[in-house]
Tab-separated table of C-alpha atoms in Angstrom:
chain	number	residue	atom	x	y	z
A	17	UNK	CA	-69.598	-51.632	-25.414
A	18	UNK	CA	-66.952	-49.140	-24.210
A	19	UNK	CA	-63.396	-49.654	-26.376
A	20	UNK	CA	-60.907	-47.153	-26.664
A	21	UNK	CA	-59.013	-47.235	-29.827
A	22	UNK	CA	-55.587	-46.680	-30.447
A	23	UNK	CA	-51.643	-46.702	-32.412
A	24	UNK	CA	-48.779	-46.945	-29.955
A	25	UNK	CA	-45.849	-44.479	-30.187
A	26	UNK	CA	-42.985	-46.535	-30.228
A	27	UNK	CA	-40.592	-42.889	-30.157
A	28	UNK	CA	-42.893	-42.293	-26.667
A	29	UNK	CA	-44.028	-45.859	-25.386
A	30	UNK	CA	-40.468	-46.488	-25.152
A	31	UNK	CA	-37.484	-45.465	-23.412
A	32	UNK	CA	-34.147	-45.319	-25.556
A	33	UNK	CA	-33.402	-48.863	-23.716
A	34	UNK	CA	-36.049	-49.708	-25.944
A	35	UNK	CA	-37.739	-50.650	-22.204
A	36	UNK	CA	-41.444	-49.853	-21.827
A	37	UNK	CA	-42.279	-46.581	-21.031
A	38	UNK	CA	-43.927	-46.319	-17.490
A	39	UNK	CA	-44.595	-42.843	-18.796
A	40	UNK	CA	-45.611	-43.010	-21.680
A	41	UNK	CA	-48.605	-42.414	-23.308
A	42	UNK	CA	-50.516	-45.850	-23.413
A	43	UNK	CA	-49.348	-46.325	-19.578
A	44	UNK	CA	-50.397	-43.255	-18.963
A	45	UNK	CA	-53.740	-43.344	-19.733
A	46	UNK	CA	-54.179	-47.036	-18.624
A	47	UNK	CA	-53.473	-45.756	-14.482
A	48	UNK	CA	-55.150	-42.576	-15.053
A	49	UNK	CA	-57.966	-42.730	-17.079
A	50	UNK	CA	-59.204	-46.512	-18.197
A	51	UNK	CA	-61.474	-47.743	-15.833
A	52	UNK	CA	-64.982	-47.127	-17.386
A	53	UNK	CA	-63.809	-49.123	-20.408
A	54	UNK	CA	-64.505	-53.176	-21.714
A	55	UNK	CA	-61.833	-53.069	-23.894
A	56	UNK	CA	-58.606	-51.292	-25.799
A	57	UNK	CA	-57.294	-51.911	-28.637
A	58	UNK	CA	-53.829	-51.690	-30.085
A	59	UNK	CA	-52.968	-50.765	-33.507
A	60	UNK	CA	-50.079	-51.605	-35.193
A	61	UNK	CA	-49.478	-50.821	-38.616
A	62	UNK	CA	-47.571	-54.616	-38.968
A	63	UNK	CA	-48.325	-57.618	-41.582
A	64	UNK	CA	-49.502	-59.814	-38.832
A	65	UNK	CA	-47.636	-62.683	-39.981
A	66	UNK	CA	-44.388	-60.353	-39.392
A	67	UNK	CA	-45.647	-60.206	-35.478
A	68	UNK	CA	-44.271	-56.812	-33.429
A	69	UNK	CA	-42.075	-58.248	-30.792
A	70	UNK	CA	-42.695	-54.042	-28.731
A	71	UNK	CA	-46.648	-54.451	-29.470
A	72	UNK	CA	-45.902	-57.742	-27.413
A	73	UNK	CA	-44.264	-56.016	-24.937
A	74	UNK	CA	-46.386	-53.672	-24.756
A	75	UNK	CA	-49.645	-55.430	-23.888
A	76	UNK	CA	-47.230	-58.076	-21.606
A	77	UNK	CA	-46.570	-55.153	-19.670
A	78	UNK	CA	-50.323	-53.814	-19.506
A	79	UNK	CA	-51.556	-57.468	-18.548
A	80	UNK	CA	-48.961	-57.078	-16.046
A	81	UNK	CA	-49.793	-53.800	-14.713
A	82	UNK	CA	-53.890	-54.219	-14.689
A	83	UNK	CA	-54.595	-57.727	-14.167
A	84	UNK	CA	-58.046	-58.792	-15.721
A	85	UNK	CA	-58.102	-55.473	-18.958
A	86	UNK	CA	-59.279	-56.548	-22.079
A	87	UNK	CA	-56.739	-55.388	-24.991
A	88	UNK	CA	-56.584	-56.683	-28.315
A	89	UNK	CA	-53.718	-56.392	-31.076
A	90	UNK	CA	-54.744	-55.448	-34.214
A	91	UNK	CA	-52.376	-55.993	-37.166
A	92	UNK	CA	-53.540	-52.996	-39.452
A	93	UNK	CA	-51.566	-54.043	-42.428
A	94	UNK	CA	-50.468	-50.652	-44.207
A	95	UNK	CA	-47.081	-50.311	-46.446
A	96	UNK	CA	-46.726	-46.797	-45.593
A	97	UNK	CA	-47.776	-45.007	-42.897
A	98	UNK	CA	-47.821	-41.642	-43.978
A	99	UNK	CA	-49.718	-42.894	-47.296
A	100	UNK	CA	-53.457	-40.777	-46.590
A	101	UNK	CA	-55.442	-42.939	-48.451
A	102	UNK	CA	-53.818	-46.356	-47.697
A	103	UNK	CA	-53.963	-45.389	-43.581
A	104	UNK	CA	-57.540	-44.074	-44.009
A	105	UNK	CA	-59.368	-46.767	-45.479
A	106	UNK	CA	-57.895	-49.433	-43.151
A	107	UNK	CA	-58.881	-47.020	-40.379
A	108	UNK	CA	-62.309	-46.793	-41.664
A	109	UNK	CA	-62.612	-51.160	-41.845
A	110	UNK	CA	-62.421	-51.639	-38.230
A	111	UNK	CA	-64.305	-48.798	-37.117
A	112	UNK	CA	-67.011	-49.594	-39.483
A	113	UNK	CA	-66.430	-53.463	-37.312
A	114	UNK	CA	-67.402	-51.868	-34.048
A	115	UNK	CA	-70.055	-49.759	-35.460
A	116	UNK	CA	-72.544	-50.691	-32.517
A	117	UNK	CA	-69.903	-49.908	-30.106
A	118	UNK	CA	-69.370	-46.723	-28.697
A	119	UNK	CA	-65.410	-45.942	-29.686
A	120	UNK	CA	-63.292	-43.338	-28.211
A	121	UNK	CA	-60.563	-43.020	-30.114
A	122	UNK	CA	-56.766	-42.422	-28.757
A	123	UNK	CA	-55.965	-39.348	-30.663
A	124	UNK	CA	-51.969	-38.217	-29.840
A	125	UNK	CA	-50.105	-41.768	-30.803
A	126	UNK	CA	-49.511	-41.840	-34.246
A	127	UNK	CA	-47.827	-40.000	-37.797
A	128	UNK	CA	-49.888	-36.711	-38.242
A	129	UNK	CA	-51.505	-38.933	-40.943
A	130	UNK	CA	-52.533	-41.886	-38.938
A	131	UNK	CA	-54.249	-38.758	-36.825
A	132	UNK	CA	-55.456	-37.691	-40.138
A	133	UNK	CA	-57.447	-40.936	-40.135
A	134	UNK	CA	-58.944	-40.877	-37.062
A	135	UNK	CA	-60.067	-37.378	-37.310
A	136	UNK	CA	-61.535	-37.565	-41.046
A	137	UNK	CA	-62.882	-40.768	-39.510
A	138	UNK	CA	-64.360	-39.020	-36.916
A	139	UNK	CA	-65.817	-36.759	-38.849
A	140	UNK	CA	-68.005	-38.202	-41.959
A	141	UNK	CA	-68.326	-42.070	-40.786
A	142	UNK	CA	-71.372	-41.126	-37.944
A	143	UNK	CA	-70.799	-43.452	-35.849
A	144	UNK	CA	-70.496	-42.675	-31.804
A	145	UNK	CA	-67.409	-41.650	-31.183
A	146	UNK	CA	-65.204	-39.579	-29.576
A	147	UNK	CA	-61.287	-38.425	-30.171
A	148	UNK	CA	-59.474	-37.535	-27.260
A	149	UNK	CA	-56.022	-36.686	-26.237
A	150	UNK	CA	-53.917	-36.465	-23.065
A	151	UNK	CA	-51.741	-33.555	-21.616
A	152	UNK	CA	-48.686	-33.660	-19.014
A	153	UNK	CA	-49.520	-32.278	-15.995
A	154	UNK	CA	-46.686	-30.550	-16.061
A	155	UNK	CA	-47.526	-28.019	-18.296
A	156	UNK	CA	-50.565	-27.081	-16.540
A	157	UNK	CA	-49.149	-27.251	-12.720
A	158	UNK	CA	-50.354	-30.167	-12.103
A	159	UNK	CA	-48.594	-34.485	-11.226
A	160	UNK	CA	-51.558	-35.893	-12.857
A	161	UNK	CA	-52.600	-35.878	-16.802
A	162	UNK	CA	-55.693	-34.490	-18.147
A	163	UNK	CA	-57.673	-35.932	-20.520
A	164	UNK	CA	-58.955	-33.224	-23.525
A	165	UNK	CA	-61.552	-33.920	-25.522
A	166	UNK	CA	-61.628	-33.005	-29.028
A	167	UNK	CA	-64.451	-31.048	-30.505
A	168	UNK	CA	-64.891	-30.827	-33.308
A	169	UNK	CA	-68.615	-29.233	-35.574
A	170	UNK	CA	-69.632	-31.224	-38.081
A	171	UNK	CA	-69.347	-30.347	-41.641
A	172	UNK	CA	-72.243	-29.784	-44.882
A	173	UNK	CA	-69.396	-31.732	-46.838
A	174	UNK	CA	-68.804	-34.866	-46.103
A	175	UNK	CA	-64.362	-34.526	-44.867
A	176	UNK	CA	-63.758	-37.816	-46.981
A	177	UNK	CA	-65.645	-37.320	-49.943
A	178	UNK	CA	-64.221	-34.899	-50.727
A	179	UNK	CA	-60.820	-36.147	-50.470
A	180	UNK	CA	-61.489	-39.026	-52.676
A	181	UNK	CA	-62.968	-36.124	-55.056
A	182	UNK	CA	-59.420	-34.332	-55.527
A	183	UNK	CA	-58.243	-37.548	-55.770
A	184	UNK	CA	-60.058	-39.031	-58.434
A	185	UNK	CA	-59.402	-35.434	-60.139
A	186	UNK	CA	-56.281	-35.698	-60.342
A	187	UNK	CA	-56.071	-40.015	-61.490
A	188	UNK	CA	-58.465	-39.254	-64.624
A	189	UNK	CA	-55.845	-37.160	-66.454
A	190	UNK	CA	-53.066	-39.252	-65.344
A	191	UNK	CA	-55.404	-43.085	-67.164
A	192	UNK	CA	-54.001	-43.979	-70.114
A	193	UNK	CA	-58.398	-44.126	-71.454
A	194	UNK	CA	-60.435	-41.368	-72.356
A	195	UNK	CA	-63.277	-40.918	-69.203
A	196	UNK	CA	-66.095	-39.013	-71.659
A	197	UNK	CA	-69.089	-37.563	-70.094
A	198	UNK	CA	-71.212	-40.463	-70.043
A	199	UNK	CA	-68.954	-41.949	-67.585
A	200	UNK	CA	-67.414	-39.650	-65.938
A	201	UNK	CA	-70.196	-39.835	-63.100
A	202	UNK	CA	-69.585	-43.864	-62.986
A	203	UNK	CA	-65.084	-42.790	-62.609
A	204	UNK	CA	-66.576	-40.711	-59.817
A	205	UNK	CA	-68.062	-43.701	-58.132
A	206	UNK	CA	-66.126	-46.024	-58.895
A	207	UNK	CA	-63.267	-43.806	-57.534
A	208	UNK	CA	-65.902	-43.475	-53.941
A	209	UNK	CA	-65.918	-47.292	-53.272
A	210	UNK	CA	-62.023	-47.291	-54.194
A	211	UNK	CA	-61.878	-45.407	-50.711
A	212	UNK	CA	-63.868	-47.945	-48.496
A	213	UNK	CA	-62.498	-50.825	-48.640
A	214	UNK	CA	-64.458	-54.224	-47.192
A	215	UNK	CA	-67.513	-54.118	-49.937
A	216	UNK	CA	-67.075	-56.147	-53.363
A	217	UNK	CA	-68.247	-54.049	-56.898
A	218	UNK	CA	-70.405	-55.713	-59.792
A	219	UNK	CA	-70.361	-54.251	-62.699
A	220	UNK	CA	-72.548	-54.893	-65.301
A	221	UNK	CA	-71.885	-54.238	-68.824
A	222	UNK	CA	-72.352	-55.483	-72.499
A	223	UNK	CA	-69.058	-57.645	-73.995
A	224	UNK	CA	-66.661	-55.093	-74.554
A	225	UNK	CA	-67.761	-52.361	-72.339
A	226	UNK	CA	-65.017	-51.774	-70.490
A	227	UNK	CA	-65.618	-53.474	-67.851
A	228	UNK	CA	-62.086	-54.314	-66.820
A	229	UNK	CA	-60.860	-51.676	-66.915
A	230	UNK	CA	-63.040	-49.922	-64.590
A	231	UNK	CA	-61.652	-52.662	-62.073
A	232	UNK	CA	-58.427	-51.886	-62.548
A	233	UNK	CA	-59.621	-48.623	-61.458
A	234	UNK	CA	-60.803	-49.205	-58.911
A	235	UNK	CA	-57.660	-51.395	-57.543
A	236	UNK	CA	-55.046	-48.747	-58.215
A	237	UNK	CA	-57.558	-45.892	-56.467
A	238	UNK	CA	-57.206	-47.353	-53.121
A	239	UNK	CA	-55.158	-48.061	-50.664
A	240	UNK	CA	-54.027	-52.107	-52.613
A	241	UNK	CA	-52.459	-50.594	-55.410
A	242	UNK	CA	-49.522	-51.821	-54.722
A	243	UNK	CA	-50.030	-55.231	-54.794
A	244	UNK	CA	-51.493	-57.131	-57.296
A	245	UNK	CA	-54.657	-56.805	-59.468
A	246	UNK	CA	-55.849	-60.585	-61.129
A	247	UNK	CA	-58.542	-61.047	-63.585
A	248	UNK	CA	-59.971	-64.492	-64.300
A	249	UNK	CA	-62.288	-64.786	-67.111
A	250	UNK	CA	-64.688	-67.367	-65.704
A	251	UNK	CA	-66.506	-67.991	-68.417
A	252	UNK	CA	-63.661	-70.249	-69.793
A	253	UNK	CA	-62.455	-72.797	-67.569
A	254	UNK	CA	-64.415	-75.423	-66.517
A	255	UNK	CA	-65.067	-76.554	-62.449
A	256	UNK	CA	-61.793	-78.349	-62.610
A	257	UNK	CA	-59.611	-75.813	-64.308
A	258	UNK	CA	-61.221	-73.025	-62.287
A	259	UNK	CA	-61.849	-74.538	-59.056
A	260	UNK	CA	-57.471	-75.435	-58.920
A	261	UNK	CA	-57.073	-72.241	-60.183
A	262	UNK	CA	-59.195	-69.359	-57.813
A	263	UNK	CA	-58.174	-72.788	-55.124
A	264	UNK	CA	-54.375	-74.597	-55.575
A	265	UNK	CA	-54.544	-78.102	-54.455
A	266	UNK	CA	-51.900	-79.586	-52.248
A	267	UNK	CA	-49.774	-82.848	-53.610
A	268	UNK	CA	-51.423	-85.885	-54.167
A	269	UNK	CA	-54.600	-84.241	-54.202
A	270	UNK	CA	-55.150	-85.471	-57.855
A	271	UNK	CA	-52.620	-87.256	-61.015
A	272	UNK	CA	-50.635	-84.505	-61.451
A	273	UNK	CA	-50.918	-82.764	-58.328
A	274	UNK	CA	-47.074	-82.998	-58.145
A	275	UNK	CA	-46.617	-80.035	-55.582
A	276	UNK	CA	-48.716	-77.690	-53.439
A	277	UNK	CA	-49.976	-74.207	-55.375
A	278	UNK	CA	-51.059	-71.711	-54.103
A	279	UNK	CA	-54.340	-70.330	-56.191
A	280	UNK	CA	-54.772	-67.055	-57.337
A	281	UNK	CA	-57.277	-65.798	-54.192
A	282	UNK	CA	-54.201	-66.952	-52.253
A	283	UNK	CA	-51.333	-65.288	-54.216
A	284	UNK	CA	-53.761	-61.695	-53.944
A	285	UNK	CA	-53.596	-61.969	-50.622
A	286	UNK	CA	-53.995	-58.095	-50.058
A	287	UNK	CA	-54.749	-57.312	-53.512
A	288	UNK	CA	-57.479	-57.142	-55.982
A	289	UNK	CA	-58.878	-59.907	-57.878
A	290	UNK	CA	-61.141	-59.311	-61.234
A	291	UNK	CA	-63.804	-62.168	-62.007
A	292	UNK	CA	-65.092	-61.604	-65.121
A	293	UNK	CA	-68.429	-63.447	-66.509
A	294	UNK	CA	-69.059	-64.427	-63.168
A	295	UNK	CA	-73.049	-65.638	-64.235
A	296	UNK	CA	-71.314	-68.485	-66.070
A	297	UNK	CA	-70.321	-70.158	-63.008
A	298	UNK	CA	-71.877	-73.403	-61.593
A	299	UNK	CA	-73.193	-74.506	-58.579
A	300	UNK	CA	-70.152	-75.367	-57.597
A	301	UNK	CA	-68.452	-72.513	-58.142
A	302	UNK	CA	-71.031	-69.995	-56.030
A	303	UNK	CA	-71.672	-72.762	-53.545
A	304	UNK	CA	-67.204	-72.189	-52.463
A	305	UNK	CA	-67.123	-68.351	-53.896
A	306	UNK	CA	-69.877	-67.826	-51.038
A	307	UNK	CA	-67.634	-69.622	-48.775
A	308	UNK	CA	-64.602	-67.310	-50.025
A	309	UNK	CA	-66.782	-64.163	-49.264
A	310	UNK	CA	-68.120	-65.292	-45.849
A	311	UNK	CA	-65.104	-66.151	-44.062
A	312	UNK	CA	-62.729	-64.896	-45.290
A	313	UNK	CA	-60.492	-68.217	-46.073
A	314	UNK	CA	-59.662	-70.805	-49.373
A	315	UNK	CA	-59.906	-74.355	-49.190
A	316	UNK	CA	-56.971	-75.957	-51.405
A	317	UNK	CA	-57.858	-78.998	-53.387
A	318	UNK	CA	-57.694	-82.034	-50.731
A	319	UNK	CA	-56.663	-80.233	-47.724
A	320	UNK	CA	-58.321	-80.349	-45.047
A	321	UNK	CA	-57.442	-76.850	-43.552
A	322	UNK	CA	-58.690	-73.422	-44.721
A	323	UNK	CA	-56.605	-70.773	-44.641
A	324	UNK	CA	-57.090	-66.633	-44.245
A	325	UNK	CA	-57.200	-63.627	-47.491
A	326	UNK	CA	-57.450	-60.788	-47.357
A	327	UNK	CA	-58.326	-59.861	-50.590
A	328	UNK	CA	-61.016	-57.220	-53.001
A	329	UNK	CA	-63.614	-59.174	-54.851
A	330	UNK	CA	-65.066	-58.068	-57.865
A	331	UNK	CA	-66.665	-59.145	-60.482
A	332	UNK	CA	-68.726	-58.159	-63.104
A	333	UNK	CA	-71.322	-59.828	-66.330
A	334	UNK	CA	-73.388	-58.934	-69.355
A	335	UNK	CA	-76.243	-60.855	-67.961
A	336	UNK	CA	-79.378	-60.275	-66.274
A	337	UNK	CA	-78.335	-62.199	-62.378
A	338	UNK	CA	-82.094	-61.604	-61.102
A	339	UNK	CA	-83.934	-63.141	-63.572
A	340	UNK	CA	-81.301	-65.559	-63.044
A	341	UNK	CA	-81.782	-65.865	-59.876
A	342	UNK	CA	-85.809	-66.044	-60.235
A	343	UNK	CA	-84.911	-69.039	-62.687
A	344	UNK	CA	-82.954	-70.628	-59.886
A	345	UNK	CA	-79.044	-70.746	-61.683
A	346	UNK	CA	-77.573	-68.511	-59.767
A	347	UNK	CA	-77.657	-68.251	-55.800
A	348	UNK	CA	-79.804	-65.446	-53.704
A	349	UNK	CA	-76.970	-64.626	-50.880
A	350	UNK	CA	-74.434	-64.969	-53.339
A	351	UNK	CA	-75.436	-62.234	-55.377
A	352	UNK	CA	-76.314	-60.391	-52.447
A	353	UNK	CA	-72.496	-61.358	-51.974
A	354	UNK	CA	-71.416	-59.755	-54.998
A	355	UNK	CA	-73.551	-56.862	-55.000
A	356	UNK	CA	-73.229	-54.541	-52.166
A	357	UNK	CA	-72.527	-51.865	-55.151
A	358	UNK	CA	-73.477	-51.917	-58.664
A	359	UNK	CA	-71.530	-50.918	-61.048
A	360	UNK	CA	-73.150	-50.406	-64.771
A	361	UNK	CA	-71.613	-49.352	-67.810
A	362	UNK	CA	-72.927	-47.950	-71.422
A	363	UNK	CA	-72.677	-49.629	-74.943
A	364	UNK	CA	-70.567	-48.361	-77.557
A	365	UNK	CA	-74.118	-47.122	-78.767
A	366	UNK	CA	-75.818	-45.811	-75.835
A	367	UNK	CA	-73.130	-43.569	-75.437
A	368	UNK	CA	-74.049	-41.491	-78.596
A	369	UNK	CA	-72.170	-39.886	-81.839
A	370	UNK	CA	-70.026	-37.011	-79.761
A	371	UNK	CA	-68.918	-39.223	-77.716
A	372	UNK	CA	-68.452	-41.886	-80.522
A	373	UNK	CA	-66.292	-39.447	-82.289
A	374	UNK	CA	-64.165	-38.562	-79.271
A	375	UNK	CA	-63.522	-42.008	-79.278
A	376	UNK	CA	-62.156	-42.682	-82.521
A	377	UNK	CA	-60.046	-39.671	-82.315
A	378	UNK	CA	-58.508	-40.980	-78.940
A	379	UNK	CA	-57.445	-45.097	-79.723
A	380	UNK	CA	-55.619	-43.363	-83.183
A	381	UNK	CA	-53.452	-41.835	-81.317
A	382	UNK	CA	-53.265	-44.037	-78.845
A	383	UNK	CA	-52.575	-46.628	-81.139
A	384	UNK	CA	-49.683	-44.595	-83.289
A	385	UNK	CA	-47.960	-43.689	-79.732
A	386	UNK	CA	-48.570	-47.400	-79.234
A	387	UNK	CA	-47.563	-49.616	-81.804
A	388	UNK	CA	-44.764	-46.611	-82.703
A	389	UNK	CA	-45.926	-45.123	-86.478
A	390	UNK	CA	-43.945	-42.404	-87.608
A	391	UNK	CA	-47.597	-40.707	-88.560
A	392	UNK	CA	-51.622	-40.160	-87.322
A	393	UNK	CA	-54.101	-42.140	-89.676
A	394	UNK	CA	-55.666	-39.434	-91.289
A	395	UNK	CA	-60.250	-40.965	-92.132
A	396	UNK	CA	-61.671	-39.861	-95.382
A	397	UNK	CA	-65.206	-37.580	-94.628
A	398	UNK	CA	-66.668	-41.545	-96.099
A	399	UNK	CA	-64.951	-43.313	-93.819
A	400	UNK	CA	-65.060	-41.761	-90.876
A	401	UNK	CA	-68.509	-41.651	-91.498
A	402	UNK	CA	-68.819	-45.489	-91.709
A	403	UNK	CA	-67.607	-46.211	-88.694
A	404	UNK	CA	-69.781	-44.047	-86.853
A	405	UNK	CA	-72.935	-45.571	-88.411
A	406	UNK	CA	-71.875	-49.296	-87.554
A	407	UNK	CA	-73.098	-50.793	-84.823
A	408	UNK	CA	-69.810	-51.643	-82.545
A	409	UNK	CA	-72.053	-54.025	-81.155
A	410	UNK	CA	-68.058	-55.551	-79.559
A	411	UNK	CA	-68.566	-51.647	-77.995
A	412	UNK	CA	-64.595	-50.807	-77.117
A	413	UNK	CA	-62.882	-52.695	-77.881
A	414	UNK	CA	-64.188	-54.099	-81.753
A	415	UNK	CA	-63.168	-50.040	-82.103
A	416	UNK	CA	-59.738	-50.777	-80.298
A	417	UNK	CA	-59.638	-52.637	-82.760
A	418	UNK	CA	-60.369	-51.720	-85.298
A	419	UNK	CA	-58.517	-48.168	-85.368
A	420	UNK	CA	-55.032	-51.157	-84.909
A	421	UNK	CA	-56.375	-52.999	-87.423
A	422	UNK	CA	-56.112	-49.525	-90.464
A	423	UNK	CA	-52.380	-49.216	-89.250
A	424	UNK	CA	-51.437	-52.290	-89.613
A	425	UNK	CA	-52.769	-51.726	-93.402
A	426	UNK	CA	-51.992	-48.360	-93.813
A	427	UNK	CA	-49.677	-45.313	-94.113
A	428	UNK	CA	-51.159	-42.369	-94.477
A	429	UNK	CA	-55.358	-41.457	-95.702
A	430	UNK	CA	-57.886	-44.253	-94.917
A	431	UNK	CA	-60.454	-44.420	-97.188
A	432	UNK	CA	-63.923	-46.702	-97.571
A	433	UNK	CA	-62.177	-49.461	-98.784
A	434	UNK	CA	-59.615	-50.166	-96.010
A	435	UNK	CA	-62.150	-50.472	-94.021
A	436	UNK	CA	-62.859	-54.186	-92.717
A	437	UNK	CA	-65.499	-56.031	-95.224
A	438	UNK	CA	-67.801	-56.315	-91.960
A	439	UNK	CA	-67.937	-52.404	-92.857
A	440	UNK	CA	-67.907	-51.219	-96.911
A	441	UNK	CA	-70.210	-54.097	-96.589
A	442	UNK	CA	-72.685	-52.445	-94.503
A	443	UNK	CA	-72.015	-49.456	-96.438
A	444	UNK	CA	-72.463	-50.361	-99.669
A	445	UNK	CA	-75.916	-52.707	-98.777
A	446	UNK	CA	-77.709	-49.204	-98.242
A	447	UNK	CA	-76.754	-48.286	-101.038
A	448	UNK	CA	-78.153	-51.043	-103.492
A	449	UNK	CA	-80.766	-52.154	-100.818
A	450	UNK	CA	-84.229	-51.695	-101.289
A	451	UNK	CA	-85.254	-53.351	-98.547
A	452	UNK	CA	-88.394	-51.369	-96.571
A	453	UNK	CA	-86.721	-53.847	-93.454
A	454	UNK	CA	-82.945	-52.923	-93.734
A	455	UNK	CA	-83.503	-49.041	-94.443
A	456	UNK	CA	-86.177	-49.056	-91.990
A	457	UNK	CA	-82.910	-50.719	-89.365
A	458	UNK	CA	-80.610	-47.985	-90.430
A	459	UNK	CA	-83.031	-45.112	-90.258
A	460	UNK	CA	-83.758	-46.027	-85.971
A	461	UNK	CA	-80.111	-46.665	-85.615
A	462	UNK	CA	-78.878	-43.846	-87.470
A	463	UNK	CA	-81.515	-41.781	-85.055
A	464	UNK	CA	-81.013	-42.949	-81.886
A	465	UNK	CA	-77.493	-42.378	-82.450
A	466	UNK	CA	-78.788	-38.787	-83.349
A	467	UNK	CA	-80.191	-38.065	-80.054
A	468	UNK	CA	-77.893	-40.553	-78.207
A	469	UNK	CA	-80.084	-43.296	-76.704
A	470	UNK	CA	-83.170	-40.641	-75.884
A	471	UNK	CA	-85.850	-43.251	-77.307
A	472	UNK	CA	-89.028	-40.564	-76.344
A	473	UNK	CA	-86.916	-38.075	-79.340
A	474	UNK	CA	-85.925	-41.040	-81.961
A	475	UNK	CA	-90.079	-42.267	-81.825
A	476	UNK	CA	-90.692	-38.348	-82.542
A	477	UNK	CA	-88.583	-37.941	-85.627
A	478	UNK	CA	-88.811	-41.253	-86.664
A	479	UNK	CA	-92.222	-40.247	-87.054
A	480	UNK	CA	-94.230	-43.346	-84.751
A	481	UNK	CA	-97.312	-42.697	-83.455
A	482	UNK	CA	-95.653	-43.991	-79.611
A	483	UNK	CA	-92.103	-45.361	-77.413
A	484	UNK	CA	-93.688	-48.547	-76.974
A	485	UNK	CA	-93.746	-48.756	-81.514
A	486	UNK	CA	-89.498	-47.602	-80.796
A	487	UNK	CA	-89.047	-50.533	-78.489
A	488	UNK	CA	-90.738	-53.168	-79.992
A	489	UNK	CA	-88.479	-52.734	-83.688
A	490	UNK	CA	-85.601	-51.702	-81.320
A	491	UNK	CA	-86.626	-55.197	-80.036
A	492	UNK	CA	-87.433	-56.951	-83.861
A	493	UNK	CA	-84.668	-55.824	-85.548
A	494	UNK	CA	-82.533	-56.457	-82.496
A	495	UNK	CA	-80.571	-53.707	-82.975
């Protein structure tokens, strides 16, 4: 199918009396150049619920003048018509829905940012697109306008990636979060994911590794950043509660339903919903969520008609979803829908000694600001070493909580006995214990920290005969 797609030009497609200008670019294109097209998709920046009287008027005039032509109205829901990130992301999503068609882009109508978005999508998406513009006949000594194709050489570097990279650099320096070396590439990928609006994302990682923060980052970097970001802990609610919170209900749906209430999915329309611990939802909720991902519709409890929603779903889990699918406790079709793109966050132990020290220093400064403390706490050498060697099974969240605890009870320098008991008990046990298994476990932890989780270097340093010996010890000691 051959498609023409364009914005309409308010200043040129309408005259001073706000009537359709028959000499405007859209009417002129149809008069002289449209005969080979199957349909014309005309874009407006407005929301569908708001309508667009001018677009209605233009389409009505076109269908009256040129009977039988298929002309579709496309509401793009753009808040900022000169915001490149938002315009480009939504235009890209539109073009990708016609990826198997021949697409001609009428380049002339629209703001400069809209034109730049056309150009970038033409360059980077690899679709069968052409950029067309018209020139009035008076400029070339003719009575009829001229149709011109803009020939653009393909760049070796995808332009969309270049723009996203520069935007990510700017944001990283502003975020109230330490983007350290081991997770920088993950945030680089997250920035690219943010630019592609129609994909779901699955974030993997242990508890406390920063999954929600990464989801928020994707939201803030995307064109949805002016709309709601809502986080839902799926493991904290029963089926009935989770269903009513996500989907909402109509009056009388159940005993306490005294009035209609929208659910989170509908209230977050235009924004992002973060579903944490997605591996804990029941088969019933898996089926309900799958319907949302397939149809972009929600059915309120007790309602008979679905409602359209425009949301991005980001899910997170610390569980092995593939194994759960093999066992039959998680649906393969839902897994594939959720994991279009995946990101995995490392544990604090995997990030190594240097990054753990950087994070300790970072949180000492951050918590000081958060609690409005006049002085930044200092750690004695011994106290700092205990923190470095501690495994932090709660990861980043546990580390931040410990630093907050120290600011509550300490004024200047933190000594080893100021640390919570679980830290000091471990330090005392290390000093007094003659149990060779405890000593071996501590040595393994220290070596893994030192070599930033590199198991090949660790097993050699410990004197084991093979990496398999180390792996069995790690499993045995639940490191």
